[in-house]
Amino acid sequence: MQGLFKGLFWAAAALSAGSLSAQAQAPQRFADDMAERTRACTACHGEQGRAGPDGYYPRLAGKPAGYLHNQLRNFAQGRRHYDLMARLVDPLTDAYLGEMAQYFANLQLPYPAPTANNAITPERLAKGQQLVTQGDATRGLPACTQCHGVRLTGVQPNVPGLLGLPLDYLNAQLGAWQTAQRRAHAPDCMAEIVKRMPAQDLIAVSSWLARQPLPADTRPAESAPAGPALPESLRCGSAPELSDATTKPLKGGKP
């Protein structure tokens, strides 16, 4: 009998040792990094923040960190209204929101080809291009390129790019500014700009933008293009550097 107990003991010990060895060799189920922690974001915004498939969840990858951080703050502080986002960011500190923003900003990933195919006349598309690239002095509208960069890929550290965004998302955000469902730090330049534009011009702008291919270099510009200073009514609280940068030469002469 004693021999039997000894045999059972050593058999159990061998099984236990084998189990511990297997556990030691097995990889961890979850990595302790920001990619893992932001899975709740990519469930809607697409793998690595490339954009959601439905046209309403925008790309996060590669956008300026300051812009992404500001948007997270806007959801947390009630300037943007989407209950799911508000609940996700509510328990997080501002410093942690900044870490999340920097993580997505560092992801330099290729963009898909534009897919916008809404019905719009060539004349309206031409109007959209004019407003984006030249503005309209008669209404006090600056060109989109004056703040968002000549290549429309954004400007560091706080101005987002306008290319590579789905048409539905562009229309939804311009409409949200018109109805005050989306706001930014005062002074809110975009809220003032959309007040000066009828719906048909907003659609012309979004339709033209959503049809444009991305340039070879999709990174945000390091500084805003040189140009006339923005008037006081169009200063941007979320990007105060634009108040000065539009009158300065570009770093290295490049946009």
Coordinates of C-alpha atoms in Angstrom, one line a residue, residues 89-249:
V89 CA -13.2 58.7 -21.8
D90 CA -15.0 59.7 -18.6
P91 CA -12.9 57.5 -16.2
L92 CA -9.6 58.4 -17.9
T93 CA -7.2 61.2 -16.8
D94 CA -6.2 64.0 -19.1
A95 CA -2.6 62.7 -19.2
Y96 CA -3.8 59.2 -20.2
L97 CA -5.9 60.8 -23.0
G98 CA -2.8 62.4 -24.2
E99 CA -0.9 59.1 -24.3
M100 CA -3.8 57.6 -26.3
A101 CA -3.6 60.5 -28.7
Q102 CA 0.1 60.2 -29.2
Y103 CA -0.2 56.5 -29.8
F104 CA -2.6 56.9 -32.7
A105 CA -0.7 60.0 -34.0
N106 CA 2.4 57.8 -34.4
L107 CA 0.7 55.2 -36.6
Q108 CA 1.7 56.0 -40.1
L109 CA -0.5 53.7 -42.2
P110 CA -1.5 53.8 -45.9
Y111 CA -4.9 55.3 -46.8
P112 CA -7.5 53.6 -49.0
A113 CA -8.5 55.1 -52.3
P114 CA -11.4 57.6 -52.2
T115 CA -14.8 56.1 -52.8
A116 CA -17.2 59.1 -52.8
N117 CA -19.7 58.7 -55.7
N118 CA -22.6 60.9 -54.7
A119 CA -24.5 62.6 -57.5
I120 CA -23.2 66.2 -57.9
T121 CA -22.7 68.3 -61.0
P122 CA -19.3 69.3 -62.3
E123 CA -20.1 72.9 -61.6
R124 CA -20.8 72.2 -57.9
L125 CA -17.6 70.2 -57.6
A126 CA -15.7 73.1 -59.1
K127 CA -17.3 75.4 -56.6
G128 CA -16.2 73.0 -53.8
Q129 CA -12.6 73.1 -55.1
Q130 CA -12.6 76.9 -55.3
L131 CA -13.8 77.2 -51.7
V132 CA -11.2 74.7 -50.5
T133 CA -8.2 76.1 -52.3
Q134 CA -9.1 79.8 -52.7
G135 CA -11.9 80.6 -50.2
D136 CA -14.4 83.4 -50.9
A137 CA -13.3 86.9 -49.9
T138 CA -16.8 88.3 -50.5
R139 CA -18.0 86.3 -47.5
G140 CA -14.9 86.5 -45.5
L141 CA -14.2 82.8 -46.0
P142 CA -10.5 81.7 -46.0
A143 CA -9.4 78.8 -48.1
C144 CA -9.4 75.5 -46.2
T145 CA -5.7 75.2 -47.2
Q146 CA -4.9 78.3 -45.2
C147 CA -5.3 76.3 -41.9
H148 CA -5.3 72.7 -42.9
G149 CA -2.2 72.9 -45.1
V150 CA -1.5 73.1 -48.8
R151 CA -1.7 69.3 -49.1
L152 CA -4.8 69.2 -46.8
T153 CA -3.1 66.6 -44.6
G154 CA -3.3 68.8 -41.5
V155 CA -0.7 70.9 -39.6
Q156 CA 1.2 70.1 -36.4
P157 CA 0.3 70.0 -33.6
N158 CA -3.5 70.7 -33.6
V159 CA -5.0 70.9 -37.1
P160 CA -6.4 67.8 -38.7
G161 CA -6.2 66.7 -42.3
L162 CA -9.3 66.9 -44.5
L163 CA -8.4 64.2 -47.1
G164 CA -9.0 60.5 -46.6
L165 CA -12.2 61.1 -44.7
P166 CA -15.5 59.5 -45.8
L167 CA -18.1 61.8 -47.4
D168 CA -20.7 60.8 -44.7
Y169 CA -18.4 61.8 -41.9
L170 CA -17.5 65.1 -43.5
N171 CA -21.2 66.0 -44.0
A172 CA -22.1 64.9 -40.5
Q173 CA -19.4 67.0 -38.9
L174 CA -20.1 70.2 -40.9
G175 CA -23.8 69.7 -40.1
A176 CA -22.9 69.2 -36.4
W177 CA -21.1 72.5 -36.3
Q178 CA -24.1 74.3 -37.9
T179 CA -26.4 72.9 -35.3
A180 CA -24.0 73.4 -32.4
Q181 CA -23.8 69.7 -31.7
R182 CA -20.1 70.0 -32.2
R183 CA -18.1 72.7 -30.6
A184 CA -14.5 73.5 -29.9
H185 CA -12.5 75.7 -27.5
A186 CA -13.5 79.3 -28.0
P187 CA -13.1 81.1 -30.2
D188 CA -14.6 78.4 -32.4
C189 CA -13.4 79.2 -36.0
M190 CA -15.2 76.3 -37.7
A191 CA -18.6 77.2 -36.1
E192 CA -18.2 80.7 -37.5
I193 CA -17.1 79.5 -41.0
V194 CA -20.1 77.2 -41.4
K195 CA -22.5 80.0 -40.5
R196 CA -21.3 81.8 -43.6
M197 CA -21.9 78.9 -46.0
P198 CA -25.2 77.6 -47.3
A199 CA -25.8 73.8 -47.2
Q200 CA -25.2 73.5 -51.0
D201 CA -21.7 74.9 -50.5
L202 CA -20.9 72.7 -47.6
I203 CA -21.9 69.7 -49.7
A204 CA -19.8 70.9 -52.6
V205 CA -16.8 71.2 -50.3
S206 CA -17.2 67.8 -48.7
S207 CA -17.9 66.1 -52.1
W208 CA -14.7 67.5 -53.6
L209 CA -12.6 66.6 -50.5
A210 CA -13.9 63.1 -50.4
R211 CA -12.9 62.5 -54.0
Q212 CA -9.3 63.6 -53.7
P213 CA -6.5 61.0 -53.6
L214 CA -3.9 61.3 -50.8
P215 CA -0.5 62.8 -51.7
A216 CA 2.6 60.6 -51.5
D217 CA 3.4 62.1 -48.1
T218 CA 0.3 62.0 -45.9
R219 CA 2.0 63.4 -42.8
P220 CA 0.7 66.7 -41.3
A221 CA 2.8 69.7 -42.3
E222 CA 5.1 71.1 -39.6
S223 CA 3.8 74.6 -39.9
A224 CA 0.9 76.4 -41.5
P225 CA 1.3 78.0 -45.0
A226 CA 2.4 81.6 -45.1
G227 CA -0.5 83.9 -45.9
P228 CA -2.7 86.8 -44.6
A229 CA -3.4 86.8 -40.9
L230 CA -6.8 85.3 -39.9
P231 CA -9.3 88.0 -38.8
E232 CA -10.2 88.0 -35.1
S233 CA -13.6 86.4 -35.8
L234 CA -11.9 83.4 -37.3
R235 CA -9.2 82.7 -34.7
C236 CA -9.1 79.1 -33.5
G237 CA -9.0 78.4 -29.8
S238 CA -8.1 74.8 -30.5
A239 CA -5.1 75.8 -32.6
P240 CA -3.9 79.2 -31.3
E241 CA -0.6 78.9 -33.2
L242 CA -2.6 79.6 -36.4
S243 CA -3.1 83.2 -35.2
D244 CA 0.7 83.7 -35.7
A245 CA 1.8 81.0 -38.2
T246 CA -0.2 82.3 -41.1
T247 CA 2.0 85.4 -41.3
K248 CA 5.3 83.6 -40.9
P249 CA 7.4 81.9 -43.5

